[in-house]
Amino acid sequence: MTAKTVKENITWKQLISFFLPLGLSATLVTLSHVIINSTLARADNPEVVIASYALPLSLLGLTEKPVVLLRQACSALVRDRISFRAMAAVSTYVFACIILIGLILCYTPVGEWVFLYFFGVERELLDTTLSVYRILMYVSIFSGLRCLFHGIIIFNMRTKWLTIGMCVRIIAMYLLSLYFITTNNVSSGRVGAIIFLVGMMIEAMVAVWEGTSLLRTVIPEKAPNHPIETRQQIFSFYKPLLYSSIIAVVIGPSINAILGKTTHIHLAISSYAIAGSLTQLVLSFFSYIHQIVLNFYRKDARTVVRFVIVLSFIPGALIAILAYTALGPWFMTHVMGVNSELMHASLLAMRVFMIMTIVFPWLDYTNGIIMLRGQTKIMVFSQTANAIVTVLTLFIAISNVPGWNGLIGALAQSVGMLAELLVVLFVLKRTSENGPTNFSTENL
């Protein structure tokens, strides 16, 4: 593998055939969360039940984001079985750390302190919240297995298998959701955790099956001129991504913690969760823009840029339709089963989230450029800017307008992402002026 790529004319059909399955699979991921929230919304006390699930779910981000990065690292570095074994060894270390952290949070006073004093969970809901997280902690392990083998599948252009895996997962989750609803067993956030875990296990099984098939039949034992052979080489690419993700994981918990201090706590957390899930449902389709950059930018940069420009207008338009037309209230009421008060609060939060829909496509594009150049250290600084601006916005808003409830979370998350993009653009401009850095695995 070399730094240079043969220039060629990439057609839009090629880009669409590569990107569409990725986008569909990512959208279905978010749809799975919509299924869970819709199930929990049918509980007798939906605000309390959704909150008891949403808070542990935000903590899951502490272990979820590092394993998601295995997808990028694997797709960029694994070209033969030797490099895969090195990647698998690194993944094992990551999984071991995740299990250790999960056990500490679930079965020691540390977890109680985190939920009581950081998230502001009411003491009478502590046991329920902890019981939800004791199920969710295992989700990240199966998510890691999924992402590890997704890296192999993506590089080998078998992206349809990501969509197939997600379709099977969604069907299983929906059927399980119907079971809980029809048997009237939606009584706590544990129901959402069980649905999520079962779905992730099924998707991981599909990814492992296809990935191991590629390892046996397509991927050679040793690829010619491919230098990646050791765990240290994998870590040199992965560590900056990991550091940036560690910084990023404080954002979700910080937002939920501040929402726990708003005027109407349960309404704030629930409306933010519902608006956020619908916004992510739209944005998730565009979350693989960085893979377009990684796989096609060096071949035909101009076509890639034009393709991204077209994509960038779509998420904002879709959220505007949901937030400002009758479609949004209809969907929340008849599909998600949300009551009137929660629906109006969620719509207000969604209108603020429009800022994020404008920023996100270009942030993912520029992050792809960063990974292509091998300048992943930039992401540490950009994520730091995101976290700082988000937290500052949270404290300013809760001090001055606590009655904004879920809007506070939407505003903080959107402004933080804008700050992240501005930092990336600034650094990329500076490094471009000094000459671009060409990424090559030989430099690792």
mmCIF file of N, CA and C in Angstrom, residues 289-290 293 297 301 304-305 308 360-370:
data_model
loop_
_atom_site.group_PDB
_atom_site.id
_atom_site.type_symbol
_atom_site.label_atom_id
_atom_site.label_comp_id
_atom_site.label_asym_id
_atom_site.label_seq_id
_atom_site.Cartn_x
_atom_site.Cartn_y
_atom_site.Cartn_z
ATOM 1 N N ILE A 289 -19.761 10.045 5.146
ATOM 2 C CA ILE A 289 -19.117 10.908 4.157
ATOM 3 C C ILE A 289 -17.599 10.767 4.231
ATOM 4 N N HIS A 290 -17.078 10.588 5.433
ATOM 5 C CA HIS A 290 -15.625 10.433 5.583
ATOM 6 C C HIS A 290 -15.118 9.195 4.837
ATOM 7 N N VAL A 293 -14.436 10.101 1.299
ATOM 8 C CA VAL A 293 -13.145 10.795 1.205
ATOM 9 C C VAL A 293 -11.998 9.797 1.253
ATOM 10 N N TYR A 297 -11.239 10.192 -2.629
ATOM 11 C CA TYR A 297 -10.768 11.571 -2.777
ATOM 12 C C TYR A 297 -9.485 11.655 -3.601
ATOM 13 N N ALA A 301 -10.828 14.069 -6.697
ATOM 14 C CA ALA A 301 -11.225 14.998 -5.638
ATOM 15 C C ALA A 301 -12.380 15.891 -6.069
ATOM 16 N N VAL A 304 -15.739 14.151 -5.847
ATOM 17 C CA VAL A 304 -16.087 13.925 -4.440
ATOM 18 C C VAL A 304 -16.634 15.203 -3.814
ATOM 19 N N VAL A 305 -15.983 16.326 -4.052
ATOM 20 C CA VAL A 305 -16.437 17.596 -3.481
ATOM 21 C C VAL A 305 -17.824 17.958 -3.992
ATOM 22 N N VAL A 308 -20.404 15.822 -2.256
ATOM 23 C CA VAL A 308 -20.636 16.238 -0.868
ATOM 24 C C VAL A 308 -21.459 17.529 -0.816
ATOM 25 N N PHE A 360 -22.979 19.317 10.305
ATOM 26 C CA PHE A 360 -22.495 17.934 10.373
ATOM 27 C C PHE A 360 -21.885 17.400 9.074
ATOM 28 N N PRO A 361 -22.530 17.540 7.909
ATOM 29 C CA PRO A 361 -21.933 16.953 6.689
ATOM 30 C C PRO A 361 -20.527 17.462 6.405
ATOM 31 N N TRP A 362 -20.301 18.758 6.650
ATOM 32 C CA TRP A 362 -18.981 19.314 6.370
ATOM 33 C C TRP A 362 -17.958 18.930 7.435
ATOM 34 N N LEU A 363 -18.416 18.707 8.651
ATOM 35 C CA LEU A 363 -17.502 18.223 9.681
ATOM 36 C C LEU A 363 -17.032 16.812 9.352
ATOM 37 N N ASP A 364 -17.951 15.961 8.904
ATOM 38 C CA ASP A 364 -17.569 14.599 8.550
ATOM 39 C C ASP A 364 -16.646 14.589 7.333
ATOM 40 N N TYR A 365 -16.901 15.480 6.390
ATOM 41 C CA TYR A 365 -16.033 15.591 5.214
ATOM 42 C C TYR A 365 -14.615 16.013 5.616
ATOM 43 N N THR A 366 -14.505 17.045 6.430
ATOM 44 C CA THR A 366 -13.180 17.519 6.830
ATOM 45 C C THR A 366 -12.460 16.506 7.713
ATOM 46 N N ASN A 367 -13.210 15.750 8.518
ATOM 47 C CA ASN A 367 -12.575 14.688 9.299
ATOM 48 C C ASN A 367 -12.018 13.598 8.397
ATOM 49 N N GLY A 368 -12.699 13.356 7.262
ATOM 50 C CA GLY A 368 -12.165 12.414 6.287
ATOM 51 C C GLY A 368 -10.851 12.897 5.703
ATOM 52 N N ILE A 369 -10.766 14.195 5.422
ATOM 53 C CA ILE A 369 -9.506 14.767 4.934
ATOM 54 C C ILE A 369 -8.402 14.600 5.976
ATOM 55 N N ILE A 370 -8.749 14.816 7.236
ATOM 56 C CA ILE A 370 -7.774 14.663 8.319
ATOM 57 C C ILE A 370 -7.224 13.244 8.358
#
